[in-house]
Short mmCIF file of C-alpha atoms in Angstrom, two decimals:
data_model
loop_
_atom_site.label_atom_id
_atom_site.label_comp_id
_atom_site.label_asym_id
_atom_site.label_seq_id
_atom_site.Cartn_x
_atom_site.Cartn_y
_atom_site.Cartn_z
CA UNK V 7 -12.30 10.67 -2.57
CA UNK V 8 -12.89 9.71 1.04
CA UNK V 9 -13.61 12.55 3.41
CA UNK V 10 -10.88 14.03 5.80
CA UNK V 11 -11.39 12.37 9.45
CA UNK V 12 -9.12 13.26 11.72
CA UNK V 13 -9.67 9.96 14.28
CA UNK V 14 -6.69 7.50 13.86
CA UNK V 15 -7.37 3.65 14.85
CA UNK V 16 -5.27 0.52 13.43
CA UNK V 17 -7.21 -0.19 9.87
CA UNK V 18 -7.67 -3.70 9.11
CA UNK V 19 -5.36 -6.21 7.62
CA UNK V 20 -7.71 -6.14 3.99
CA UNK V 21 -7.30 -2.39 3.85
CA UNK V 22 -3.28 -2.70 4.96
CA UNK V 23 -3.12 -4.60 2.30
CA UNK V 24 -4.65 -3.01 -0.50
CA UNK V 25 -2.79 0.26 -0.01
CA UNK V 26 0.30 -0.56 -1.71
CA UNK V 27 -1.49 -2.27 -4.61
CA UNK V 28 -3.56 1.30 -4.98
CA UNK V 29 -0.01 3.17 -4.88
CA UNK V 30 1.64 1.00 -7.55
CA UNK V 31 -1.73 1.68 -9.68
CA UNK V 32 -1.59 5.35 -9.16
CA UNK V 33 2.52 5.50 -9.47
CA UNK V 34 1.74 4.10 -13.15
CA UNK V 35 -0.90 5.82 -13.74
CA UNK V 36 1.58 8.88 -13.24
CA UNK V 37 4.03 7.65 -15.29
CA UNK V 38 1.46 7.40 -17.92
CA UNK V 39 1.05 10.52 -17.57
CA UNK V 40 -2.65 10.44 -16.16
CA UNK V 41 -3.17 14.18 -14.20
CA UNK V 42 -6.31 13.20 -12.56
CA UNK V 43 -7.72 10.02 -11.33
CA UNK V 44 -11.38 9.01 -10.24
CA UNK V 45 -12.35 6.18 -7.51
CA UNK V 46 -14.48 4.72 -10.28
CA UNK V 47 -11.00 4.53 -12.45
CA UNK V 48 -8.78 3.16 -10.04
CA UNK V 49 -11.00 0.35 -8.90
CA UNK V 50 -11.36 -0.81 -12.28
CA UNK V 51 -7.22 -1.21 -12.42
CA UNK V 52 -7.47 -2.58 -9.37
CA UNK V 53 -10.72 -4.86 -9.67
CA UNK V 54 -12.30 -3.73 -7.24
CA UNK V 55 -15.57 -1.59 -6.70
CA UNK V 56 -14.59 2.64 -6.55
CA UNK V 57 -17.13 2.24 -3.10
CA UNK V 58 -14.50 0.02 -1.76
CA UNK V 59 -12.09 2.66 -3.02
CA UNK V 60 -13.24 5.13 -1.45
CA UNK V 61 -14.13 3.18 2.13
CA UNK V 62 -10.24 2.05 2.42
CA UNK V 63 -9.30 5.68 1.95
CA UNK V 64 -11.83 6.97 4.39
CA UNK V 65 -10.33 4.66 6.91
CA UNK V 66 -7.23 6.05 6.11
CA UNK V 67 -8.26 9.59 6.80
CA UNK V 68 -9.34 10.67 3.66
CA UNK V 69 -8.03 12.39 0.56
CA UNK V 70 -9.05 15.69 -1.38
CA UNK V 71 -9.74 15.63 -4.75
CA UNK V 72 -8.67 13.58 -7.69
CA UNK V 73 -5.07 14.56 -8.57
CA UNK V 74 -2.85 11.96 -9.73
CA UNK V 75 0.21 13.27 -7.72
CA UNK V 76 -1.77 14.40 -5.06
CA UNK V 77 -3.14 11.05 -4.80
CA UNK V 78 0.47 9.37 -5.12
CA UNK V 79 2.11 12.09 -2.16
CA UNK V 80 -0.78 11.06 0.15
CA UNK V 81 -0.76 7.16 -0.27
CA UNK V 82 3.29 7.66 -0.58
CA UNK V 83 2.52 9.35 2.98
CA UNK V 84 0.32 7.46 4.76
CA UNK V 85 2.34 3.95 3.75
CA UNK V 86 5.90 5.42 5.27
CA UNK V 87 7.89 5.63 2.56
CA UNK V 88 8.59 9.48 2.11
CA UNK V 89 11.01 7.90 4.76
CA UNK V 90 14.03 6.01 4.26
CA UNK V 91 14.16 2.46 6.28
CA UNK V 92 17.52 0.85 6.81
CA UNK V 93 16.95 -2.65 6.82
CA UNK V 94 19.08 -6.20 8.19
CA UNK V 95 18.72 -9.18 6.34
CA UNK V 96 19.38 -12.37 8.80
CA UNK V 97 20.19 -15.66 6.96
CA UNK V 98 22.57 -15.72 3.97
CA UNK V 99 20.74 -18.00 1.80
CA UNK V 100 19.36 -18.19 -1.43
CA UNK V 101 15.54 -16.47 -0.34
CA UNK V 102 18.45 -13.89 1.29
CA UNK V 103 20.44 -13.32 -1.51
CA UNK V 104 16.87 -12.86 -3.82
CA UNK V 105 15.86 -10.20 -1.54
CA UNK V 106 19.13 -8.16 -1.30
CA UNK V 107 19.27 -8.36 -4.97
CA UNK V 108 16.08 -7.10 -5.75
CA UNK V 109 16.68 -3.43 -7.08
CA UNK V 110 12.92 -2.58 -6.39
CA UNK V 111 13.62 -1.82 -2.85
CA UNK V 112 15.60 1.10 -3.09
CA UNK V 113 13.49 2.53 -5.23
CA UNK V 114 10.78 3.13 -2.48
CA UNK V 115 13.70 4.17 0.06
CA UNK V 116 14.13 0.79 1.56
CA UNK V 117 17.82 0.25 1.96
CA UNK V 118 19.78 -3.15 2.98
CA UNK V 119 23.15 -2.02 5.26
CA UNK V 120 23.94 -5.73 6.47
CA UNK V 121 23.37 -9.43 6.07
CA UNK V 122 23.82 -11.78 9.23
CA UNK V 123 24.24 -15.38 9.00
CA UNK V 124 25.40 -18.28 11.28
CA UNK V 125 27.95 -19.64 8.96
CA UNK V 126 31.63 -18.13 9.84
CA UNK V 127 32.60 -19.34 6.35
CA UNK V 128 30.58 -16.39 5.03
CA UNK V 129 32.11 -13.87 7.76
CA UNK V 130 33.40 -10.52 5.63
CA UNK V 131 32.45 -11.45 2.48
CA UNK V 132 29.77 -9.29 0.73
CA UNK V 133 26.59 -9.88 -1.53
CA UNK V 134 25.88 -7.05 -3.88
CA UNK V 135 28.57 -4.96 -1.87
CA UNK V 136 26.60 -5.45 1.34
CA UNK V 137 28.46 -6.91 3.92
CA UNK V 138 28.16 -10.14 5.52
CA UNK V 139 28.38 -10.31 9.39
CA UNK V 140 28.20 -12.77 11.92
CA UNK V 141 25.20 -13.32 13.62
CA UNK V 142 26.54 -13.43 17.07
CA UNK V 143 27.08 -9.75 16.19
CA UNK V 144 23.64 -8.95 15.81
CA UNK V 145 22.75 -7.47 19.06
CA UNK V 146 25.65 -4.77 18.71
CA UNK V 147 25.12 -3.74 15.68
CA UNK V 148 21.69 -2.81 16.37
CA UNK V 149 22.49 -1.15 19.24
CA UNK V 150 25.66 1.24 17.24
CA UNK V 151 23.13 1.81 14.08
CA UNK V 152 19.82 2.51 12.96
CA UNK V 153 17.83 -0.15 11.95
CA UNK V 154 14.09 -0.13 11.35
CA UNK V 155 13.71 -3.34 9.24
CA UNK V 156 14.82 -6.86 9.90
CA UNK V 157 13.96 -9.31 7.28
CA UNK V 158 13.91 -12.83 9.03
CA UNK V 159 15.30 -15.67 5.97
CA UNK V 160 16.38 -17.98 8.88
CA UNK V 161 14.86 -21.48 9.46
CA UNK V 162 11.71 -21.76 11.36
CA UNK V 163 14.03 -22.70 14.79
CA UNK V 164 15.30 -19.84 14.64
CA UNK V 165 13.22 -16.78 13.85
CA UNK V 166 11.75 -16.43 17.32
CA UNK V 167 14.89 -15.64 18.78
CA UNK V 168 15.87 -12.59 16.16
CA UNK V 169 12.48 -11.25 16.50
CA UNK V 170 13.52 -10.57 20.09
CA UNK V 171 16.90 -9.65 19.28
CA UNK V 172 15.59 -6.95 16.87
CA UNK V 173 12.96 -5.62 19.65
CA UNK V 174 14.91 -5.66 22.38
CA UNK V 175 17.10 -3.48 19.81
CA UNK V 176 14.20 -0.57 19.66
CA UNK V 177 13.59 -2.20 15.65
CA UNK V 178 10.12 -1.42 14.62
CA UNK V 179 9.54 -4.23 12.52
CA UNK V 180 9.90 -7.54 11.30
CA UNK V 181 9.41 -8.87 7.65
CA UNK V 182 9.49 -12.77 8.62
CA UNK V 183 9.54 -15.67 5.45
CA UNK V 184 10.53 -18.37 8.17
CA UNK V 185 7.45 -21.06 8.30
CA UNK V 186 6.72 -19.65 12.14
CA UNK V 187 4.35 -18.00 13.53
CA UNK V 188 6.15 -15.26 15.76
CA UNK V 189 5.26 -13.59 19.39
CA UNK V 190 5.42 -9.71 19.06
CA UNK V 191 5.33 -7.40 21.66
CA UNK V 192 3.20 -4.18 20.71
CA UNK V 193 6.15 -2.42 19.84
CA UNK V 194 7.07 -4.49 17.06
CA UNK V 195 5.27 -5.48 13.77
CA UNK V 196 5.28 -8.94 12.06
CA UNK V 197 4.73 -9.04 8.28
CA UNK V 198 4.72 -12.52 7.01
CA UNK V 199 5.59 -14.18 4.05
CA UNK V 200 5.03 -17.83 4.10
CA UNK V 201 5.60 -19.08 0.97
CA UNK V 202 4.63 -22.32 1.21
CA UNK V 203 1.50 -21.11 2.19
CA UNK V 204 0.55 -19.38 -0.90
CA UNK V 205 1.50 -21.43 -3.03
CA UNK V 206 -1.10 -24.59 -1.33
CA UNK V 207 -3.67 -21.14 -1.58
CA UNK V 208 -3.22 -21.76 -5.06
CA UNK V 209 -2.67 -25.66 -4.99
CA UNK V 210 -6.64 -24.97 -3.12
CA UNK V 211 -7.89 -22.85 -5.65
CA UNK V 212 -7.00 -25.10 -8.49
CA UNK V 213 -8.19 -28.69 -6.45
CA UNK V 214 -11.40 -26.55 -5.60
CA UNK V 215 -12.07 -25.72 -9.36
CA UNK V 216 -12.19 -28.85 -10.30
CA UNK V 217 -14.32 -30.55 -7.15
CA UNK V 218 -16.81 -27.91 -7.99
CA UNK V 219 -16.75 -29.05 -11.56
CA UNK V 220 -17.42 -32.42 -10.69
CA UNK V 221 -20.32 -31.88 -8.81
CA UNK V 222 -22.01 -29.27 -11.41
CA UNK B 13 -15.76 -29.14 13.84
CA UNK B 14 -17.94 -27.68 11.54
CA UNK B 15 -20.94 -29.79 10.00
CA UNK B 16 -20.92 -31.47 6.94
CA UNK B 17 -21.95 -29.68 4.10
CA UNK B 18 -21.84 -31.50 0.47
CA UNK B 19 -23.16 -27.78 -1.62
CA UNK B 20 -19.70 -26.68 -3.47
CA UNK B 21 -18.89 -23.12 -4.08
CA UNK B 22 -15.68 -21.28 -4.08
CA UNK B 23 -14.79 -19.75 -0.72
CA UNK B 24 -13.45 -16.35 0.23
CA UNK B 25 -9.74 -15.46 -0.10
CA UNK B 26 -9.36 -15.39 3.58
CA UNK B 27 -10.46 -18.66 4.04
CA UNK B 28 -8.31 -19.59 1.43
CA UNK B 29 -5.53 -17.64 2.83
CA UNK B 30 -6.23 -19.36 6.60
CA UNK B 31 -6.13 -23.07 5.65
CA UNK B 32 -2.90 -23.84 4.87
CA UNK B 33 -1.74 -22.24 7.77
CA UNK B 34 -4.63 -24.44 9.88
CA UNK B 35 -2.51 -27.34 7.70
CA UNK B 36 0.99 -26.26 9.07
CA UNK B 37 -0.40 -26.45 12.55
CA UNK B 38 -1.94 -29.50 12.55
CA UNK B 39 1.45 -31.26 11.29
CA UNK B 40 3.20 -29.80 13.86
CA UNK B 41 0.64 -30.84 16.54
CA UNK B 42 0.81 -34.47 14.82
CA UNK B 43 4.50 -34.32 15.28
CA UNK B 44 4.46 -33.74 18.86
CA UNK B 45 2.05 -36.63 19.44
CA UNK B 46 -0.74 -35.00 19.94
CA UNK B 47 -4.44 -37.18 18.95
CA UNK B 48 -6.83 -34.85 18.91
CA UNK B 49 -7.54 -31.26 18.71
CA UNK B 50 -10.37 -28.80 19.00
CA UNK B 51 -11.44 -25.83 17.36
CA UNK B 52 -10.75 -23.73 20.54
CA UNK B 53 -7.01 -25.70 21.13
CA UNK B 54 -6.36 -24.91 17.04
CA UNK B 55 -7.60 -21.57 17.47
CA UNK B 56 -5.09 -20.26 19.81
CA UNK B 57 -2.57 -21.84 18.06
CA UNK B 58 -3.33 -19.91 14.78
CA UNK B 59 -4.42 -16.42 17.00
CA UNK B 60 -8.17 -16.40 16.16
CA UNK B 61 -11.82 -17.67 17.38
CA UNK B 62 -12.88 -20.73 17.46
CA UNK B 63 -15.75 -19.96 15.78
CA UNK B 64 -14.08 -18.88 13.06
CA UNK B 65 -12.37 -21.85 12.79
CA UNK B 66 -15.97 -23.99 12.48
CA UNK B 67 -17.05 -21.46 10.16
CA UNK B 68 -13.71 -21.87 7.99
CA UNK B 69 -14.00 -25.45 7.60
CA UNK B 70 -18.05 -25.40 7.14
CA UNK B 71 -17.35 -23.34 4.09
CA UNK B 72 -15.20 -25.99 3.01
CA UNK B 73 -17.64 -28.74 3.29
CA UNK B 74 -16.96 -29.44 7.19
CA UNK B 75 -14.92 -32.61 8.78
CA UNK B 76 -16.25 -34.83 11.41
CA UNK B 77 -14.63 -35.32 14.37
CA UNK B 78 -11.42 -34.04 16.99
CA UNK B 79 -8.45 -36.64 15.65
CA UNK B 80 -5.33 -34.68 14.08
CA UNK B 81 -4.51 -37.14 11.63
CA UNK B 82 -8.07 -37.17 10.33
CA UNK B 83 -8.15 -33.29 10.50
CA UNK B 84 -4.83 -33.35 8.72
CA UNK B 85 -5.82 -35.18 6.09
CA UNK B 86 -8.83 -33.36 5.47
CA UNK B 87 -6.80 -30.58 5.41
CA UNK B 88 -4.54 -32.37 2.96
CA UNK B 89 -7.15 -33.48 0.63
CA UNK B 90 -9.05 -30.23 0.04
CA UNK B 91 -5.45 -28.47 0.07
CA UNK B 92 -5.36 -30.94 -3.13
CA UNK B 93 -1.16 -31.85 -1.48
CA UNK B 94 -2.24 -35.46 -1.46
CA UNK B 95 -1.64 -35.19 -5.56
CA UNK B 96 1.90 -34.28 -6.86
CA UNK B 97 1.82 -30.90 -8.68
CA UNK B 98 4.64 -30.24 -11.99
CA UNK B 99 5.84 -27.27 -11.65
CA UNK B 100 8.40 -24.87 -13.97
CA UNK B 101 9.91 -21.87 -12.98
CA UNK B 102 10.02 -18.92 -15.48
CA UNK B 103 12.86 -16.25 -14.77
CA UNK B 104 16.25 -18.38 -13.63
CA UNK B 105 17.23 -14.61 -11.59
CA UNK B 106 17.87 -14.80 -7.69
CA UNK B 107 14.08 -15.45 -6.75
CA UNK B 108 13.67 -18.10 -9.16
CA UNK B 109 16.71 -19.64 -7.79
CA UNK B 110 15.46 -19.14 -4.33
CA UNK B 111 12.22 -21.05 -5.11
CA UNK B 112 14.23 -23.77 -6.86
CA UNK B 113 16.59 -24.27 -3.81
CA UNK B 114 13.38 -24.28 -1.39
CA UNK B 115 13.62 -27.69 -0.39
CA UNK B 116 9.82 -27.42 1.92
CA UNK B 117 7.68 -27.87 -1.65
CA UNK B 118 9.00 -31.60 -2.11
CA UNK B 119 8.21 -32.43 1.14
CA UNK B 120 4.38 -31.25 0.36
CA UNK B 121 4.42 -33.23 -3.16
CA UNK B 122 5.29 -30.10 -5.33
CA UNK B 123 8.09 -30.99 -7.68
CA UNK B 124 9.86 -28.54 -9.68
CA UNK B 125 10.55 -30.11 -13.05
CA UNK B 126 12.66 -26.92 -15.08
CA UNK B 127 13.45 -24.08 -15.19
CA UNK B 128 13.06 -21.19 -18.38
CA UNK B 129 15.06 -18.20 -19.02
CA UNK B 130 15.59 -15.32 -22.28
CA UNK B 131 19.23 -15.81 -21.53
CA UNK B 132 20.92 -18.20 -23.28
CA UNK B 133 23.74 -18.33 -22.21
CA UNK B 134 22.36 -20.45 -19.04
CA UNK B 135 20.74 -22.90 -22.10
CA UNK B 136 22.03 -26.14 -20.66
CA UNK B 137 22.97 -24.95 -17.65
CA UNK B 138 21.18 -26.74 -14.14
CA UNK B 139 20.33 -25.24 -10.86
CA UNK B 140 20.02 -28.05 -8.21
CA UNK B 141 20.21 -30.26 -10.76
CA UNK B 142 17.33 -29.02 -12.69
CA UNK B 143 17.37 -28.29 -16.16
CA UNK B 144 17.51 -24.08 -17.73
CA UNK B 145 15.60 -24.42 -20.78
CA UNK B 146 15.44 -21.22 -23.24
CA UNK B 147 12.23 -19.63 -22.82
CA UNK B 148 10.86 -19.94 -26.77
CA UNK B 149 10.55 -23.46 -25.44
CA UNK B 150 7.95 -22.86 -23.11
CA UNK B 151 5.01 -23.76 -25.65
CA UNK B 152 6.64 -27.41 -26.66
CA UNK B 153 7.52 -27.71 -23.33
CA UNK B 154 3.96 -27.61 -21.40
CA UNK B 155 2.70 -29.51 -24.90
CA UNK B 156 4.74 -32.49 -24.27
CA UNK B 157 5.05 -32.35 -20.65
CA UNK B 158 2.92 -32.49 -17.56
CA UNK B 159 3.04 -29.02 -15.74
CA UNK B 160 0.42 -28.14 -13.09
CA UNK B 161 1.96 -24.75 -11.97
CA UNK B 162 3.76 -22.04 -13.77
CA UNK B 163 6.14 -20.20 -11.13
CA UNK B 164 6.78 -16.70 -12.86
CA UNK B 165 9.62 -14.52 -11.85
CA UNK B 166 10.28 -12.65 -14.23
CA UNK B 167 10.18 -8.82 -14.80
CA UNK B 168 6.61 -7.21 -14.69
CA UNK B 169 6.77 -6.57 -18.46
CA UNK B 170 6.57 -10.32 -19.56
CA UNK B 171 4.21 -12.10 -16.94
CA UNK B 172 1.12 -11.50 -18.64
CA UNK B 173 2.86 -12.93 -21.87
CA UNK B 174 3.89 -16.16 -19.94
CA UNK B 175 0.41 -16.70 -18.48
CA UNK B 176 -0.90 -16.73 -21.71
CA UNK B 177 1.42 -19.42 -23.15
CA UNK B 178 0.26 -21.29 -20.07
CA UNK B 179 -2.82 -20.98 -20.28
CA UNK B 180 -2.70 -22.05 -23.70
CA UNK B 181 -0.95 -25.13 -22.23
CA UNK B 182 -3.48 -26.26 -20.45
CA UNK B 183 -1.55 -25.36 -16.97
CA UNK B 184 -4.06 -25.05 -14.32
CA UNK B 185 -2.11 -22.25 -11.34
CA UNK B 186 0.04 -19.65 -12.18
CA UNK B 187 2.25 -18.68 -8.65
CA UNK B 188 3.27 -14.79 -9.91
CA UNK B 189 5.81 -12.82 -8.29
CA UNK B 190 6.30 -10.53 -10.79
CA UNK B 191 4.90 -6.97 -9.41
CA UNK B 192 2.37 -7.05 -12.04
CA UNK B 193 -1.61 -7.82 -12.06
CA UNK B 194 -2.12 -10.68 -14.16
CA UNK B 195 -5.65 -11.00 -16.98
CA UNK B 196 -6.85 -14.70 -16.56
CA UNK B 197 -9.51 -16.77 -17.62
CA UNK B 198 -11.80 -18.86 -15.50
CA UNK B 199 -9.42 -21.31 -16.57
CA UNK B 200 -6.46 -21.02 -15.03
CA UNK B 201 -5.95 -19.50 -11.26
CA UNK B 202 -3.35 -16.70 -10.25
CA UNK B 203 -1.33 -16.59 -6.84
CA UNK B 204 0.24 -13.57 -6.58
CA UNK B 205 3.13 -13.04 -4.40
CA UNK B 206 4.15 -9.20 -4.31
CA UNK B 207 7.47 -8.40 -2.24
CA UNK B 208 7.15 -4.99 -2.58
CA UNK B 209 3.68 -4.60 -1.96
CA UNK B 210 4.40 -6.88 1.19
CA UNK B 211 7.27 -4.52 2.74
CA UNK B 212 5.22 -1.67 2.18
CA UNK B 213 2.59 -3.12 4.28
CA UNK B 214 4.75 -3.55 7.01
CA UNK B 215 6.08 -0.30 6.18
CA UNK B 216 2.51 1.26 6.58
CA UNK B 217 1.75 -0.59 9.77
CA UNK B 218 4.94 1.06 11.61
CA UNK B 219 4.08 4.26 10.42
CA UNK B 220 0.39 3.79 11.32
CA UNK B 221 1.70 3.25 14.80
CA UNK B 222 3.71 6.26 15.15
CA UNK B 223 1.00 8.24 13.81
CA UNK B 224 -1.80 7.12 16.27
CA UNK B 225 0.96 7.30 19.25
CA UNK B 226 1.57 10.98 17.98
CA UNK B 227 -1.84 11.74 18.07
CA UNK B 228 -2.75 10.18 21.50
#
C-alpha cells in the first residue's frame, strides 16, 4: 500500500489530518479481529477513495503489504505515539477539567503530570489526582521536568504568552483551544481547536443546505 | 473581494473550515475601529494569500466592496449566526459540561436549551441553570421543542443511536465529539470534533519534525 520512499518533507495539513482517523479505523479493525486489510477496505470505513489511501501513505513513506498489525505498528509509528508525551494543562476550567478527565489519552501514551491556573484559590488542590499549580510557576517547572505537550485552556489574552513560556522551555508543542491565533517559532507546533469555529462550520453547512434548497 | 456569483452549490470543507475564522477576524478588526479591509490586509491576518481569500468568498457567492461591517455581516449571514440556533447537549460528563459553561456560543446567537443524560440520578438536576433531562426523553423532547443542533458527548457506542433520534426529530446539525464516525442522511449535517484524533495530529507533526531533522 504506498511504496517505500525514503525522502522526508512536511506532508500537508489534509494528510496530517487523516492519519489518526486511518489509525483508529485500523486499531478497530484489529480488535475485530481483521488480519489483513486492503486500501480499497479502509477507504470505504473511512469514506474516502483507497487511491487517496494509498497517496496519504505514499507521502508518508510508504507501507508493505496489507497486515492489520503491521499496518497499526507503522501508522502507530509514524504519528509518535510508540512514545510517551508528558503533557501540562494551563487553565483550570471546565474545557480543562474535560480534557484531564478524558481516559482516552492515556491510552495512546499521552499523560497529564500538572494543571496551571491563575487562581491561588485552586493552588495544591488536585483534579483527578493531578495536581494543581500556580501559573507563576510555570517557567520552573518546565525547566526541572519533561514536558512535550502544553494544552493551552486559557482565555484568548492570554495564550500568546504560554506559547512562549512553553518554547522558551524546549516544549515541542502546543495543543491551543483559546479563540487566538498564535505566533510559533519553527521549533514549536500549534494544533488548534477552536470550538466556536466548528461549530459556525456546521451552523454554515446547515444555513447553506437550505439557501441551496431555495434556489433549486 | 470576490465577484458576485448568484449559482449555489455546496463548497469544500476547507472553505468551510476558513470562514468562520475570516468571521473572528473581521470582529476583531471591527472592534479596533478599523472601516475597511482588503483581501491582502485579511490575508495576513489569517496566514494565507489573498487570492485565496477572493477565491473563498467567490465560492460563497462573493461580497461587494472593502467595509468591515459589510464584510462582517456577510460573513454573518452566510455563517447563518444572524438566526438563533436551539441547541441540547447529549452526555452531561465533563465535556458536555464544558460546552454548557462556554459562555462564547450566546454571544454568537447559539443558545443551549438542555441537557440529556442515561443517569438518573442527575434527572432534575441543572448545570448553569440548565435543565438534565433523562435521555428516553430525547424523542418528546425535539417533538415538542425547537432544537436546531444536537451536541453529542457521549461515549462512541451511542452517537449513532442519538443521531438517529435526531434526525427523526427533524434537527438539522449534529456537533459530535464522540470518537466515532457518524451514518447521516442528506438531511441532517455532522460536525465532528475528535480530541484524540486532534492530539495525535499534533503528536504526528512533532515527530514528523524530528524525523526530517534526523534525516537532514
Amino acid at each position: 500500500m504506498g511504496k517505500k520512499d525514503s525522502s522526508r518533507k512536511a506532508v500537508s495539513d489534509a494528510v496530517a489530518r487523516r492519519l489518526p482517523t486511518y489509525y483508529r479505523h485500523v486499531c478497530a479493525m484489529e480488535a475485530q479481529g481483521i488480519q489483513s486489510v486492503t486500501s480499497m477496505q479502509l477507504a470505504e470505513r473511512v469514506g474516502n477513495t483507497s487511491a487517496q489511501v494509498r497517496q496519504d501513505f505514499f507521502a508518508c513513506g510508504g507501507v508493505d503489504g496489507y497486515s492489520t498489525s503491521v499496518l497499526k505498528n507503522w501508522l502507530g509509528t509514524i504519528l509518535g505515539i510508540k512514545d510517551e508525551h508528558h503533557m501540562v494543562v494551563v487553565g483550570a476550567g471546565n474545557l480543562g477539567r474535560a480534557i484531564i478527565s478524558f481516559q482516552d489519552f492515556n491510552r495512546d501514551n499521552f499523560f497529564i503530570d500538572a494543571v496551571f491556573d491563575s487562581n491561588l484559590m485552586l493552588e495544591g488542590m488536585q483534579i483527578n489526582g493531578i495536581p494543581i499549580l500556580n501559573v507563576s510557576a510555570l517557567e520552573d517547572y518546565l525547566r526541572e521536568n519533561r514536558v512535550d505537550i502544553v494544552v493551552i485552556t486559557t482565555p484568548a489574552d492570554v495564550a500568546q504568552s504560554i506559547l512562549e513560556k512553553a518554547a522558551a522551555g524546549g516544549v515541542k508543542g502546543v495543543w491551543n483551544f483559546a479563540p487566538a491565533d498564535l505566533r510559533s517559532s519553527e521549533n514549536i507546533k500549534v494544533q488548534n481547536v477552536h470550538l466556536t469555529e466548528s461549530l459556525m462550520t456546521l451552523s454554515f453547512r446547515i444555513n447553506e443546505t437550505e439557501r441551496i434548497a431555495e434556489d433549486e
